[in-house]
CSV table of C-alpha atoms in Angstrom, one decimal:
chain,number,residue,atom,x,y,z
C,138,UNK,CA,-33.7,126.9,-4.5
C,139,UNK,CA,-32.3,124.7,-1.7
C,140,UNK,CA,-31.6,121.1,-2.7
C,141,UNK,CA,-29.5,118.0,-1.4
C,142,UNK,CA,-28.3,115.3,-3.7
C,143,UNK,CA,-27.1,111.9,-2.5
C,144,UNK,CA,-26.1,110.4,-5.7
C,145,UNK,CA,-25.7,106.8,-4.4
C,146,UNK,CA,-29.0,105.1,-3.6
C,147,UNK,CA,-27.5,102.0,-2.2
C,148,UNK,CA,-23.8,101.0,-1.2
C,149,UNK,CA,-22.4,97.7,-0.2
C,150,UNK,CA,-19.2,97.4,1.7
C,151,UNK,CA,-17.4,94.7,3.6
C,152,UNK,CA,-17.0,94.9,7.3
C,153,UNK,CA,-13.6,96.6,8.1
C,154,UNK,CA,-13.5,98.4,4.8
C,155,UNK,CA,-13.5,102.2,4.5
C,156,UNK,CA,-16.7,104.0,3.7
C,157,UNK,CA,-17.6,107.3,1.8
C,158,UNK,CA,-21.1,108.6,1.3
C,159,UNK,CA,-21.5,111.4,-1.0
C,160,UNK,CA,-23.6,114.6,-0.5
C,161,UNK,CA,-23.9,117.6,-2.7
C,162,UNK,CA,-26.0,120.6,-1.8
C,163,UNK,CA,-27.3,123.8,-3.4
C,164,UNK,CA,-28.0,126.7,-1.3
C,165,UNK,CA,-27.5,130.4,-1.8
C,166,UNK,CA,-26.3,131.4,1.7
C,167,UNK,CA,-23.9,129.9,4.1
C,168,UNK,CA,-24.8,126.3,4.4
C,169,UNK,CA,-25.5,124.5,7.7
C,170,UNK,CA,-25.0,120.8,6.9
C,171,UNK,CA,-26.1,117.7,8.8
C,172,UNK,CA,-25.7,113.9,8.5
C,173,UNK,CA,-28.3,111.7,10.1
C,174,UNK,CA,-28.6,107.9,10.4
C,175,UNK,CA,-31.8,105.9,10.5
C,176,UNK,CA,-31.8,102.1,11.5
C,177,UNK,CA,-34.9,100.2,10.3
C,178,UNK,CA,-38.1,101.2,12.0
C,179,UNK,CA,-36.4,103.9,13.9
C,180,UNK,CA,-36.3,107.8,13.9
C,181,UNK,CA,-33.4,109.9,12.7
C,182,UNK,CA,-30.3,110.1,14.8
C,183,UNK,CA,-27.8,113.0,14.4
C,184,UNK,CA,-24.2,111.8,13.4
C,185,UNK,CA,-22.7,115.1,12.9
C,186,UNK,CA,-23.2,118.8,11.8
C,187,UNK,CA,-21.2,121.6,10.2
C,188,UNK,CA,-22.0,125.2,11.1
C,189,UNK,CA,-18.8,127.0,10.6
C,190,UNK,CA,-15.0,126.7,11.4
C,191,UNK,CA,-13.0,123.7,10.8
C,192,UNK,CA,-14.2,122.0,7.5
C,193,UNK,CA,-13.4,118.5,8.9
C,194,UNK,CA,-16.1,117.5,11.5
C,195,UNK,CA,-16.1,114.6,13.8
C,196,UNK,CA,-19.3,112.8,14.9
C,197,UNK,CA,-20.5,109.9,16.9
C,198,UNK,CA,-19.7,106.3,16.0
C,199,UNK,CA,-16.4,107.2,14.4
C,200,UNK,CA,-17.9,109.2,11.5
C,201,UNK,CA,-16.4,112.3,10.2
C,202,UNK,CA,-17.5,114.5,7.3
C,203,UNK,CA,-15.5,117.3,5.3
C,204,UNK,CA,-17.2,120.4,4.0
C,205,UNK,CA,-15.8,121.6,0.7
C,206,UNK,CA,-17.3,124.9,-0.4
C,207,UNK,CA,-15.7,124.8,-3.9
C,208,UNK,CA,-17.4,121.5,-4.7
C,209,UNK,CA,-20.6,122.0,-2.7
C,210,UNK,CA,-20.1,118.8,-1.0
C,211,UNK,CA,-20.4,117.4,2.5
C,212,UNK,CA,-19.2,113.7,2.3
C,213,UNK,CA,-19.4,111.4,5.1
C,214,UNK,CA,-16.5,109.0,5.8
C,215,UNK,CA,-15.6,106.3,8.2
C,216,UNK,CA,-12.2,104.5,8.1
C,217,UNK,CA,-13.5,101.1,9.1
C,218,UNK,CA,-17.2,99.9,8.9
C,219,UNK,CA,-18.8,97.7,11.5
C,220,UNK,CA,-21.8,95.4,10.8
C,221,UNK,CA,-23.8,97.8,13.1
C,222,UNK,CA,-23.4,100.6,10.7
C,223,UNK,CA,-25.8,99.0,8.2
C,224,UNK,CA,-28.6,101.7,8.0
C,225,UNK,CA,-30.0,104.5,5.9
C,226,UNK,CA,-28.0,107.8,5.9
C,227,UNK,CA,-29.5,111.2,5.2
C,228,UNK,CA,-27.7,114.4,4.4
C,229,UNK,CA,-29.6,117.6,5.1
C,230,UNK,CA,-29.0,121.3,4.7
C,231,UNK,CA,-30.6,123.8,7.0
C,232,UNK,CA,-32.2,126.9,5.6
C,233,UNK,CA,-32.1,129.1,8.7
C,234,UNK,CA,-33.4,132.2,6.9
C,235,UNK,CA,-36.9,130.4,6.4
C,236,UNK,CA,-37.8,129.3,9.8
C,237,UNK,CA,-35.0,126.7,10.3
C,238,UNK,CA,-36.3,124.5,7.6
C,239,UNK,CA,-34.2,121.5,6.6
C,240,UNK,CA,-34.0,120.0,3.1
C,241,UNK,CA,-33.1,116.3,3.0
C,242,UNK,CA,-31.4,114.2,0.4
C,243,UNK,CA,-33.2,111.0,-0.7
C,244,UNK,CA,-30.9,108.9,1.4
C,245,UNK,CA,-28.1,106.2,1.0
C,246,UNK,CA,-28.8,102.7,2.1
C,247,UNK,CA,-25.8,100.9,3.6
C,248,UNK,CA,-25.3,97.2,3.5
C,249,UNK,CA,-22.3,95.7,5.3
C,250,UNK,CA,-21.1,92.3,4.4
C,251,UNK,CA,-19.4,90.1,7.0
L,30,UNK,CA,-32.3,111.5,23.5
L,31,UNK,CA,-34.8,114.5,23.1
L,32,UNK,CA,-38.1,113.9,24.8
L,33,UNK,CA,-40.3,113.4,21.6
L,34,UNK,CA,-43.1,111.1,21.5
L,35,UNK,CA,-45.5,110.4,18.6
L,36,UNK,CA,-48.9,108.8,18.7
L,37,UNK,CA,-50.2,106.6,17.4
L,38,UNK,CA,-47.2,104.6,16.2
L,39,UNK,CA,-49.2,102.7,13.7
L,40,UNK,CA,-52.4,103.4,12.2
L,41,UNK,CA,-54.8,101.9,9.5
L,42,UNK,CA,-57.5,104.0,8.1
L,43,UNK,CA,-59.8,104.2,5.1
L,44,UNK,CA,-59.9,106.6,2.3
L,45,UNK,CA,-61.9,109.8,3.1
L,46,UNK,CA,-61.8,109.6,6.9
L,47,UNK,CA,-60.0,112.3,9.0
L,48,UNK,CA,-56.8,111.3,10.8
L,49,UNK,CA,-54.9,113.2,13.6
L,50,UNK,CA,-51.4,112.4,14.5
L,51,UNK,CA,-49.9,113.8,17.7
L,52,UNK,CA,-46.4,115.0,18.6
L,53,UNK,CA,-45.6,115.6,22.1
L,54,UNK,CA,-42.2,117.0,23.5
L,55,UNK,CA,-40.9,117.6,26.9
L,56,UNK,CA,-38.0,119.9,25.8
L,57,UNK,CA,-39.8,123.2,25.8
L,58,UNK,CA,-38.4,123.8,22.3
L,59,UNK,CA,-40.0,126.6,20.2
L,60,UNK,CA,-39.9,125.0,16.8
L,61,UNK,CA,-41.9,121.8,15.8
L,62,UNK,CA,-42.0,120.2,12.4
L,63,UNK,CA,-44.0,117.4,10.6
L,64,UNK,CA,-42.2,115.4,7.8
L,65,UNK,CA,-43.4,112.6,5.7
L,66,UNK,CA,-40.9,109.9,4.5
L,67,UNK,CA,-41.4,108.1,1.3
L,68,UNK,CA,-39.0,105.9,-0.7
L,69,UNK,CA,-37.0,107.9,-3.2
L,70,UNK,CA,-38.0,111.2,-1.7
L,71,UNK,CA,-36.3,111.3,1.7
L,72,UNK,CA,-38.0,113.5,4.2
L,73,UNK,CA,-40.3,116.3,3.1
L,74,UNK,CA,-41.5,118.9,5.2
L,75,UNK,CA,-45.3,119.3,5.5
L,76,UNK,CA,-45.8,122.1,8.1
L,77,UNK,CA,-43.9,123.7,10.9
L,78,UNK,CA,-44.6,125.8,13.9
L,79,UNK,CA,-42.5,128.6,15.4
L,80,UNK,CA,-44.6,129.1,18.5
L,81,UNK,CA,-48.0,128.5,20.0
L,82,UNK,CA,-50.6,129.2,17.3
L,83,UNK,CA,-48.0,130.1,14.8
L,84,UNK,CA,-47.7,127.7,12.0
L,85,UNK,CA,-46.5,127.8,8.3
L,86,UNK,CA,-46.5,125.6,5.3
L,87,UNK,CA,-43.7,123.4,4.0
L,88,UNK,CA,-43.0,121.7,0.7
L,89,UNK,CA,-46.0,119.2,0.7
L,90,UNK,CA,-48.7,120.8,2.8
L,91,UNK,CA,-51.7,120.1,0.5
L,92,UNK,CA,-54.3,117.9,2.3
L,93,UNK,CA,-52.8,118.5,5.7
L,94,UNK,CA,-53.5,120.9,8.5
L,95,UNK,CA,-51.8,121.5,11.8
L,96,UNK,CA,-52.5,123.1,15.2
L,97,UNK,CA,-50.4,124.0,18.2
L,98,UNK,CA,-52.4,125.2,21.1
L,99,UNK,CA,-49.6,124.4,23.6
L,100,UNK,CA,-45.9,124.5,23.5
L,101,UNK,CA,-45.5,120.7,23.9
L,102,UNK,CA,-48.1,119.5,21.4
L,103,UNK,CA,-48.3,119.7,17.7
L,104,UNK,CA,-51.2,118.0,15.9
L,105,UNK,CA,-51.1,116.9,12.2
L,106,UNK,CA,-54.5,116.3,10.7
L,107,UNK,CA,-55.2,114.6,7.3
L,108,UNK,CA,-58.6,116.2,6.5
L,109,UNK,CA,-59.8,113.5,4.2
L,110,UNK,CA,-57.2,110.7,4.0
L,111,UNK,CA,-56.1,109.5,0.6
L,112,UNK,CA,-54.1,106.5,-0.5
L,113,UNK,CA,-51.2,108.9,-1.5
L,114,UNK,CA,-50.9,109.9,2.1
L,115,UNK,CA,-49.7,106.4,3.0
L,116,UNK,CA,-46.3,107.2,4.6
L,117,UNK,CA,-44.2,107.3,7.6
L,118,UNK,CA,-44.6,110.6,9.5
L,119,UNK,CA,-41.9,112.1,11.6
L,120,UNK,CA,-42.1,115.0,14.1
L,121,UNK,CA,-39.0,117.0,14.9
L,122,UNK,CA,-38.2,119.9,17.2
L,123,UNK,CA,-35.5,122.4,17.5
L,124,UNK,CA,-34.7,125.1,20.1
L,125,UNK,CA,-34.4,128.4,18.3
L,126,UNK,CA,-34.1,130.4,15.2
L,127,UNK,CA,-30.4,130.2,15.2
L,128,UNK,CA,-28.6,127.3,13.3
L,129,UNK,CA,-29.9,124.5,15.3
L,130,UNK,CA,-30.1,120.7,15.0
L,131,UNK,CA,-33.4,119.2,14.6
L,132,UNK,CA,-34.3,116.2,16.8
L,133,UNK,CA,-36.6,113.6,15.6
L,134,UNK,CA,-39.4,111.4,17.1
L,135,UNK,CA,-39.8,107.7,16.5
L,136,UNK,CA,-42.3,108.1,13.7
L,137,UNK,CA,-45.9,107.0,12.8
L,138,UNK,CA,-46.5,104.5,10.1
L,139,UNK,CA,-49.9,105.4,8.4
L,140,UNK,CA,-51.6,103.1,5.9
L,141,UNK,CA,-54.6,104.5,4.0
L,142,UNK,CA,-56.7,101.8,2.4
């Protein structure tokens, strides 16, 4: 069965520090992977996606993610965090053989300390 | 931003009453989805639609029904609301059956007393 695990419920980083948010997935076919960000009271905004090709993908707001098939991981990174990055981050896998269904992780809440 | 609106944005209702949430899109996308978001669970799929009058169940469909009579509108109905259905409900759309991004609406916050 498809599933996504985000092992870190909450992460706190200082402004200017680097960030890595972990995501592991379980999916039998070729995974299509996404990271979304949700600010308080808002909907989900797409940060980046991986469908195929280069395993290092660039997204908006200076984020990047690396797909590692051997580790079933798709970790999100940012070299220098800004206070405005404080939000909830969701990793998702797309199951395109079943009506384009997405399976989401439980999310990681990011706090940024000045 | 994708043209997706949800109404109402906030609703308080009582246990046992029916509730209908509306999702409206202006993108003419084929696929539409309803999710619920709860702490510790992330987003879970309730129902989705792959065309007018074509719908299917998701992971947590019990107690919910949907209808899609027009491409642009996807309705979610709680037939008899329960306190366990207190949640934030998100609508999403995507264009095709190929690997495709889902775009999300702003959400509806529902409280069932």
